[in-house]
Coordinates of C-alpha atoms in Angstrom, one line a residue:
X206 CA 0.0 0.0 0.0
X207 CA 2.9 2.5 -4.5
X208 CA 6.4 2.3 -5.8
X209 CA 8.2 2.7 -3.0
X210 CA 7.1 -0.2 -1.3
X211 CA 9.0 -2.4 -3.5
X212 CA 12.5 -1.3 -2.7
X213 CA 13.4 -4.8 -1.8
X214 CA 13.8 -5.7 -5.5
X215 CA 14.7 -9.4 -6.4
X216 CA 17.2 -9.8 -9.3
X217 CA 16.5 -12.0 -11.6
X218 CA 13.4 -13.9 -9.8
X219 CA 11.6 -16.0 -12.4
X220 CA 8.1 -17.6 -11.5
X221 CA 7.8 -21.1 -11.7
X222 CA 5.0 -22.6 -13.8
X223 CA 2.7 -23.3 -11.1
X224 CA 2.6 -20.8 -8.4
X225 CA 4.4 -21.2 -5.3
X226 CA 2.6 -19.9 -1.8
X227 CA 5.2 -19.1 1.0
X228 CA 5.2 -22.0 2.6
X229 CA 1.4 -23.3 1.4
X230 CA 1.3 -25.8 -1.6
X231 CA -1.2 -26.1 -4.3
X232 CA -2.7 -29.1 -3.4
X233 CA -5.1 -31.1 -5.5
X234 CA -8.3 -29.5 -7.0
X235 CA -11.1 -31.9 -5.8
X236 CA -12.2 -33.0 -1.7
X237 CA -12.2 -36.2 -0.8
X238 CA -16.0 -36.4 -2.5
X239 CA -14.6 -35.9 -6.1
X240 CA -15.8 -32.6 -5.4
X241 CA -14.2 -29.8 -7.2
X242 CA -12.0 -27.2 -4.9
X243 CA -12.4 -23.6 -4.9
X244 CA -8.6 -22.2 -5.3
X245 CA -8.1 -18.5 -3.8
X246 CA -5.1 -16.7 -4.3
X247 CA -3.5 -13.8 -2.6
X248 CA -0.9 -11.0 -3.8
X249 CA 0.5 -9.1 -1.0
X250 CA 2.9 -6.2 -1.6
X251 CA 4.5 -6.5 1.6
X252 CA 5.4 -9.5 4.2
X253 CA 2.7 -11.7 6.1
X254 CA 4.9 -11.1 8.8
X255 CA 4.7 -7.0 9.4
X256 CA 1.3 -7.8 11.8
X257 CA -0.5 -5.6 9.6
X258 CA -2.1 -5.0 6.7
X259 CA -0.9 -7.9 4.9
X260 CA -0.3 -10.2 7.7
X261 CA -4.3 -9.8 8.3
X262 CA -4.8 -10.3 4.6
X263 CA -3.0 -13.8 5.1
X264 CA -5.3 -14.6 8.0
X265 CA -8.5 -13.7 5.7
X266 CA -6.7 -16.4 3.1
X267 CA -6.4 -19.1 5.7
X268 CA -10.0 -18.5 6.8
X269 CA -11.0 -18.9 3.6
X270 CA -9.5 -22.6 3.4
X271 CA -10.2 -23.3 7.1
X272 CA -13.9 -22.2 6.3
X273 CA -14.8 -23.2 3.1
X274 CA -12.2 -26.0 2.1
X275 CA -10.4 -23.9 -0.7
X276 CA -6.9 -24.4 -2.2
X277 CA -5.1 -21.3 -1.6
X278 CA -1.6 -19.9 -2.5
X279 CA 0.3 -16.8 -1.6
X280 CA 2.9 -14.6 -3.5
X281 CA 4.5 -11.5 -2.2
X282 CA 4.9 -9.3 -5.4
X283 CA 8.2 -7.2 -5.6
X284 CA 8.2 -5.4 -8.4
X285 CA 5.1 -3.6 -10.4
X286 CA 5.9 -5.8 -13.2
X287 CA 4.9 -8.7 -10.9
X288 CA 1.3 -7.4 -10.8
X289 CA 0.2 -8.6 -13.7
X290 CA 2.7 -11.4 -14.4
X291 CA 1.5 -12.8 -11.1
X292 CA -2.6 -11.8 -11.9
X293 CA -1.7 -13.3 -15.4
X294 CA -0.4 -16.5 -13.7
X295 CA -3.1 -17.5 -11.6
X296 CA -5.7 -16.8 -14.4
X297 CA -4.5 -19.2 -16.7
X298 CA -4.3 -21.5 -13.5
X299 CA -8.0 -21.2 -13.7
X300 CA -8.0 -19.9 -9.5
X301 CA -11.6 -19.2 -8.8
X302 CA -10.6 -15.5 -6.6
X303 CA -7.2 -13.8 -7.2
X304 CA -7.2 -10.5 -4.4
X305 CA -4.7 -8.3 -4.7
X306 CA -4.0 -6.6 -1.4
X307 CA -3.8 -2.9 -1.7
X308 CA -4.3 0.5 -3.8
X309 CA -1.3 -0.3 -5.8
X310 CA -3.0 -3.6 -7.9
X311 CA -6.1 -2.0 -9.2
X312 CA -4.3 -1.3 -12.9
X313 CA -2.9 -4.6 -13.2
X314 CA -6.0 -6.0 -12.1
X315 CA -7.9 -4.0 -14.7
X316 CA -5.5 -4.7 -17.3
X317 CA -5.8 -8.6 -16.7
X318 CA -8.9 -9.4 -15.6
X319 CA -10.8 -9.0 -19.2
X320 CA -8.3 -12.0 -20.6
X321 CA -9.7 -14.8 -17.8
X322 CA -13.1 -14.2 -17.5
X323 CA -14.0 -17.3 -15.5
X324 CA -11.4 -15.7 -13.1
X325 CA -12.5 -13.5 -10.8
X326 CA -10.5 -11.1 -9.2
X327 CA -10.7 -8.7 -6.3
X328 CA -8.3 -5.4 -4.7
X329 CA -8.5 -4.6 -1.5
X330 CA -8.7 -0.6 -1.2
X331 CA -10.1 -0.4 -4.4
X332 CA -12.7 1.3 -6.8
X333 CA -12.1 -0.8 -9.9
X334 CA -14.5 -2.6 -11.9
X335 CA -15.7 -4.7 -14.1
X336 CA -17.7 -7.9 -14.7
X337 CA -15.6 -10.2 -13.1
X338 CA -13.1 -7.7 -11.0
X339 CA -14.6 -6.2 -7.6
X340 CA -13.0 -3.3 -4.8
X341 CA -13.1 -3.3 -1.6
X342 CA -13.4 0.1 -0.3
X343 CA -12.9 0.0 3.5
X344 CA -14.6 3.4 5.3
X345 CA -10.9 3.5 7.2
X346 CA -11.5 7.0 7.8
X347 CA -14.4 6.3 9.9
X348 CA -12.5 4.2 13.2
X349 CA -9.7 7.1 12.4
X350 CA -12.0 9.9 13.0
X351 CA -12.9 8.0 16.9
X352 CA -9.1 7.2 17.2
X353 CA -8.4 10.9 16.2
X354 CA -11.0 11.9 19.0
X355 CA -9.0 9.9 21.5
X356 CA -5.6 11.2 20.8
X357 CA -7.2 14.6 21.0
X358 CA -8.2 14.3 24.6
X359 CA -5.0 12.6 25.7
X360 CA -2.0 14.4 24.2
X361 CA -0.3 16.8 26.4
X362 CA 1.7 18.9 24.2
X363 CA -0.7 19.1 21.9
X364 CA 1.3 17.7 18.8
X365 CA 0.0 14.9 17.4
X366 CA 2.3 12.7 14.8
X367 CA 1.3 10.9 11.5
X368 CA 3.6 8.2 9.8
X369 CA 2.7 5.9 7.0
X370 CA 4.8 4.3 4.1
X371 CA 4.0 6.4 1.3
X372 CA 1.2 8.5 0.5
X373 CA -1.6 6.7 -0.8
X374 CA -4.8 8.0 -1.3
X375 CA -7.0 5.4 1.3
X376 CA -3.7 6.8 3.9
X377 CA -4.5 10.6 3.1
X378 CA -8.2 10.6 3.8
X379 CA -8.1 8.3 6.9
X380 CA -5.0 10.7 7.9
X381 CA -8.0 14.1 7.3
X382 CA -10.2 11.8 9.2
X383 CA -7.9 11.4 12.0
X384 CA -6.8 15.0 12.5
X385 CA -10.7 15.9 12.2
X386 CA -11.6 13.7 15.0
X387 CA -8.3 14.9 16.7
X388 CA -9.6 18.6 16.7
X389 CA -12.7 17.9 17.3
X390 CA -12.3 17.7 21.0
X391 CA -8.9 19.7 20.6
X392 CA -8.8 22.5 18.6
X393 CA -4.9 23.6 19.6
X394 CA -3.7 20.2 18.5
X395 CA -0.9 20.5 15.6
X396 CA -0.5 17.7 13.4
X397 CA 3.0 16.6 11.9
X398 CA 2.4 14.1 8.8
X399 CA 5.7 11.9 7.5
X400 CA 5.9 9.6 4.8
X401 CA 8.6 7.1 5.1
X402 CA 8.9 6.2 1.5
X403 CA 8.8 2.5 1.7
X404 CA 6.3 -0.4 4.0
X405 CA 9.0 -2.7 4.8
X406 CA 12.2 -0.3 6.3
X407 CA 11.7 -0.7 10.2
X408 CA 14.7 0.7 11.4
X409 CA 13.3 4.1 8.9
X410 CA 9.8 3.7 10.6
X411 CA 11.7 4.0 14.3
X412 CA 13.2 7.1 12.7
X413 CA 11.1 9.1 11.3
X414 CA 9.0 8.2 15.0
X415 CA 12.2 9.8 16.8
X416 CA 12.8 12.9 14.4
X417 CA 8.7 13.8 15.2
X418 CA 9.0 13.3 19.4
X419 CA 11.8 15.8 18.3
X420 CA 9.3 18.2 17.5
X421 CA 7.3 17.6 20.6
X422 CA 5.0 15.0 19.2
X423 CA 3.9 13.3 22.0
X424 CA 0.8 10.8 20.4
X425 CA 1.9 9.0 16.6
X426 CA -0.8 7.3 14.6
X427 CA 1.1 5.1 11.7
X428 CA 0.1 2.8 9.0
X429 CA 3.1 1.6 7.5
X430 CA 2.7 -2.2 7.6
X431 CA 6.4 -3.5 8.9
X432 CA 8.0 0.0 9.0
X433 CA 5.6 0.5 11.7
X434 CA 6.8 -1.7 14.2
X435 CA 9.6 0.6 14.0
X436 CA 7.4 3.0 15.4
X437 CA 5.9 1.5 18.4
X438 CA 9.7 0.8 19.1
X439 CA 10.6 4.7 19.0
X440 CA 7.1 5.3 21.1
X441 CA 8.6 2.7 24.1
X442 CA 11.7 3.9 24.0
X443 CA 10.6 7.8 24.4
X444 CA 7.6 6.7 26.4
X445 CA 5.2 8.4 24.0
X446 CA 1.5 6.8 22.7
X447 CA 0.9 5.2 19.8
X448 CA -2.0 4.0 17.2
X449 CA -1.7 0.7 15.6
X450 CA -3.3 -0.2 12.1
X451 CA -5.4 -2.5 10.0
X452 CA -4.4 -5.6 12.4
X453 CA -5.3 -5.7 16.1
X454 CA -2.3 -4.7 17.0
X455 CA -3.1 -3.8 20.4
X456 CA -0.9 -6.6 21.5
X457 CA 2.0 -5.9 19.7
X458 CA 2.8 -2.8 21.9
X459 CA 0.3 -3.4 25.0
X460 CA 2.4 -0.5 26.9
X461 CA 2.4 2.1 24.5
X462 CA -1.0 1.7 21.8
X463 CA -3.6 3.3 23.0
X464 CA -6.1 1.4 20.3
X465 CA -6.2 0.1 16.5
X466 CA -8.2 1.2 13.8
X467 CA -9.1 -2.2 12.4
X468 CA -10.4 -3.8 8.9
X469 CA -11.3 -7.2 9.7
X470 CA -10.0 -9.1 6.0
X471 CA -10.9 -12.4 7.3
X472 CA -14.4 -11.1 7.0
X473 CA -14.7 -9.4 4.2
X474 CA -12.9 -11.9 2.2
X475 CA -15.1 -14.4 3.9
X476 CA -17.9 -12.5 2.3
X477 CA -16.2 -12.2 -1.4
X478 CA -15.5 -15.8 -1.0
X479 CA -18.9 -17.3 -0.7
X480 CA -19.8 -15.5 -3.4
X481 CA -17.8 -17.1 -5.6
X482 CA -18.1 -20.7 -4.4
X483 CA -22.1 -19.4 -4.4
X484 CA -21.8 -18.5 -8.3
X485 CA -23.5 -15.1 -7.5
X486 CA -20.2 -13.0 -7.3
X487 CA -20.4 -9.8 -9.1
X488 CA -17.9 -7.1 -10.5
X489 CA -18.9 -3.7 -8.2
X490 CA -17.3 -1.6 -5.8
X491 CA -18.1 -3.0 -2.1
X492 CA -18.1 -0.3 0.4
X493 CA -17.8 -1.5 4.1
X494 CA -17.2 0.0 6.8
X495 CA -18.2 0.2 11.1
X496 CA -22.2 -0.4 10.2
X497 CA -20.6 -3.5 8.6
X498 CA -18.1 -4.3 11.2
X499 CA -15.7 -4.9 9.2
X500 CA -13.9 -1.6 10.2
X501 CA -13.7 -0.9 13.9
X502 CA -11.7 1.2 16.8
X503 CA -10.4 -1.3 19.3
X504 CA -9.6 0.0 22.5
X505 CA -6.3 -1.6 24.2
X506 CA -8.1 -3.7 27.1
X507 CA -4.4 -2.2 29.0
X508 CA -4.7 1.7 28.5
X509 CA -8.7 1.3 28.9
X510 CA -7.9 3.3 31.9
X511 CA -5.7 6.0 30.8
X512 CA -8.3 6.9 28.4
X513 CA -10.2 9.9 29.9
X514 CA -14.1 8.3 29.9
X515 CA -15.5 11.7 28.5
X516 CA -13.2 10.8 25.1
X517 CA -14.2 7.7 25.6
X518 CA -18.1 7.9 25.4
X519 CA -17.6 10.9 22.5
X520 CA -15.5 8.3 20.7
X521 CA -18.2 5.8 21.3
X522 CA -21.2 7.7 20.5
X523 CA -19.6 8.5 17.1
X524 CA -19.2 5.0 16.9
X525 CA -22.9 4.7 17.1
X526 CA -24.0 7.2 15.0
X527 CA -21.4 5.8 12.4
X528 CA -23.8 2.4 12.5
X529 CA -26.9 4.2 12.3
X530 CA -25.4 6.0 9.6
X531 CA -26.0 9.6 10.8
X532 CA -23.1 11.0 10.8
X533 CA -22.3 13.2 8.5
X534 CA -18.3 14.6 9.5
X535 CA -16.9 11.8 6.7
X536 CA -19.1 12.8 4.1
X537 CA -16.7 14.2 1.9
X538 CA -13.8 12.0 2.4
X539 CA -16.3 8.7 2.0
X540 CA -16.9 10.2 -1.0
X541 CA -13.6 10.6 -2.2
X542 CA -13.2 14.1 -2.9
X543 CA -10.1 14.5 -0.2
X544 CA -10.8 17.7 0.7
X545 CA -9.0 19.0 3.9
X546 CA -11.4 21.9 4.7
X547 CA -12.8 21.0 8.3
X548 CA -16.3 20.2 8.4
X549 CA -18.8 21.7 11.0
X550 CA -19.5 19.0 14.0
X551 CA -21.6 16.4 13.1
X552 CA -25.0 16.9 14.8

């Protein structure tokens, strides 16, 4: 979640003829009833391992075989070029669902997915369409606003950091979102926004943490996948707060994350998934968001009580509002328009 995320270039890797899956193998295509298998594949642009965004895409993968009996396989891409060598790759498999996991896939996707029509493909982040090609736009703003709200009420100097890998578009409007919520409750917070310039560089994450709790930044909100653990290591170290992303990742840094904003994958692709093994799958753009549960503001069980319960119950009763939908201090952002003009309060 573009370029720069695939700094960690491979020379010279070739793809095999049938796909390998970090460390999960094709398997056969039929159950032990003669049955035929769904197969499910999954490009990630990042490691499994960063306890993240693609590390939770990986869990949504393994749900899908655990749930529904599917054959999957796994590839972490490296270079663009990958994209649609790798889309390309599965389609003439004949895999039933081929998600790519992020922003970054949604031309590849477009370009490949006319050429394997019984294929159908899905990006995560995405807007694309056609017949057999879906998004899934995740309302990520929406748990950033309430975690935005939180930080508001808790930081001390009053500067608030953002860090993320590089600067996507779904990473720009939840960062609005975030500051929105933050000075919501706040209006003298400051915001200080850094882009690292790559989702894998941990040690560059824990830097860019230190050079903002420079600045006085005394709260940090990142998504940057691996880098970010890099982060929550600066935040410890300088006994600052943090935010953790897409994953639950409340446990990763119980001393120092005050909550994550959460997509739960293993749902949505749950979702996607029985509607291909149903036959009723259909190229569209599939917004979800906290109404859906599949985004959500998780509150560290830990710092529950270093949370001031005023923040807490405003967070909260946005939350509700956000289920109902009623609330109308997203509007604009849900919408895609990424304007940074502050909206009234949301009534």
């Amino acid at each position: 979640m573009v370029t720069n995320r695939f700094s960690h270039f491979a020379a010279g890797a070739l793809l095999s003829l049938l796909v390998a899956c970090g460390g999960e193998k094709a398997g056969t295509t039929a159950d032990s009833t003669g049955a035929k298998k769904m197969r499910v594949a999954l490009l990630t642009p990042g490691p499994i391992s960063d306890k993240s965004w693609n590390g939770i895409a990986h869990e949504g993968l393994l749900a899908i075989r655990d749930s529904l009996g599917a054959e999957t396989s796994h590839i972490q891409t490296k270079t663009p070029a990958e994209f649609d060598e790798n889309f390309r790759q599965y389609g003439a498999q004949g895999y039933d669902l081929v998600i790519g996991n992020g922003f970054e896939y949604q031309e590849a996707a477009s370009r490949v997915a006319p050429s394997y029509p019984k294929t159908n493909y899905a990006i995560t982040s995405g807007r694309v369409t056609a017949p057999n090609l879906a998004g899934l736009a995740f309302a990520f703003e929406e748990a950033s606003y309430q975690a935005g709200m939180l930080a508001g009420a808790m930081t001390k100097t009053n500067k608030i950091g953002l860090i993320a890998g590089t600067e996507l578009p779904p990473v720009k409007t939840s960062f609005l979102a975030f500051e929105r919520g933050a000075k919501s409750v706040n209006p003298k917070v400051s915001i200080i926004t850094s882009y690292i310039g790559n989702w894998d560089d941990v040690s560059a994450g824990k830097e860019q943490a230190l050079a903002q709790i420079a600045q006085g930044v005394d709260i940090i909100l990142q998504n940057a996948d691996a880098a970010g653990l890099g982060v929550f290591q600066a935040a410890r170290e300088k006994k600052i707060l943090a935010f953790g992303t897409n994953a639950d990742q409340n446990s990763v840094a119980p001393d120092v994350i005050i909550a994550s904003v959460v997509i739960d994958l293993p749902k949505a692709f749950l979702m996607l998934a029985r509607e291909v093994q149903a036959g009723t799958f259909k190229g569209r753009v599939i917004n979800l968001g906290v109404k859906d549960d599949v985004v959500r503001l998780v509150v560290n069980p830990t710092m529950r009580d270093r949370v001031p319960a005023t923040a807490r119950a405003a967070s909260d009763s946005v939350g509700a509002m956000l289920k109902a939908g009623t609330f109308t201090g997203l509007t604009d952002l849900l919408q895609g328009t990424d304007s940074a003009k502050p909206l009234p309060p949301a009534k």
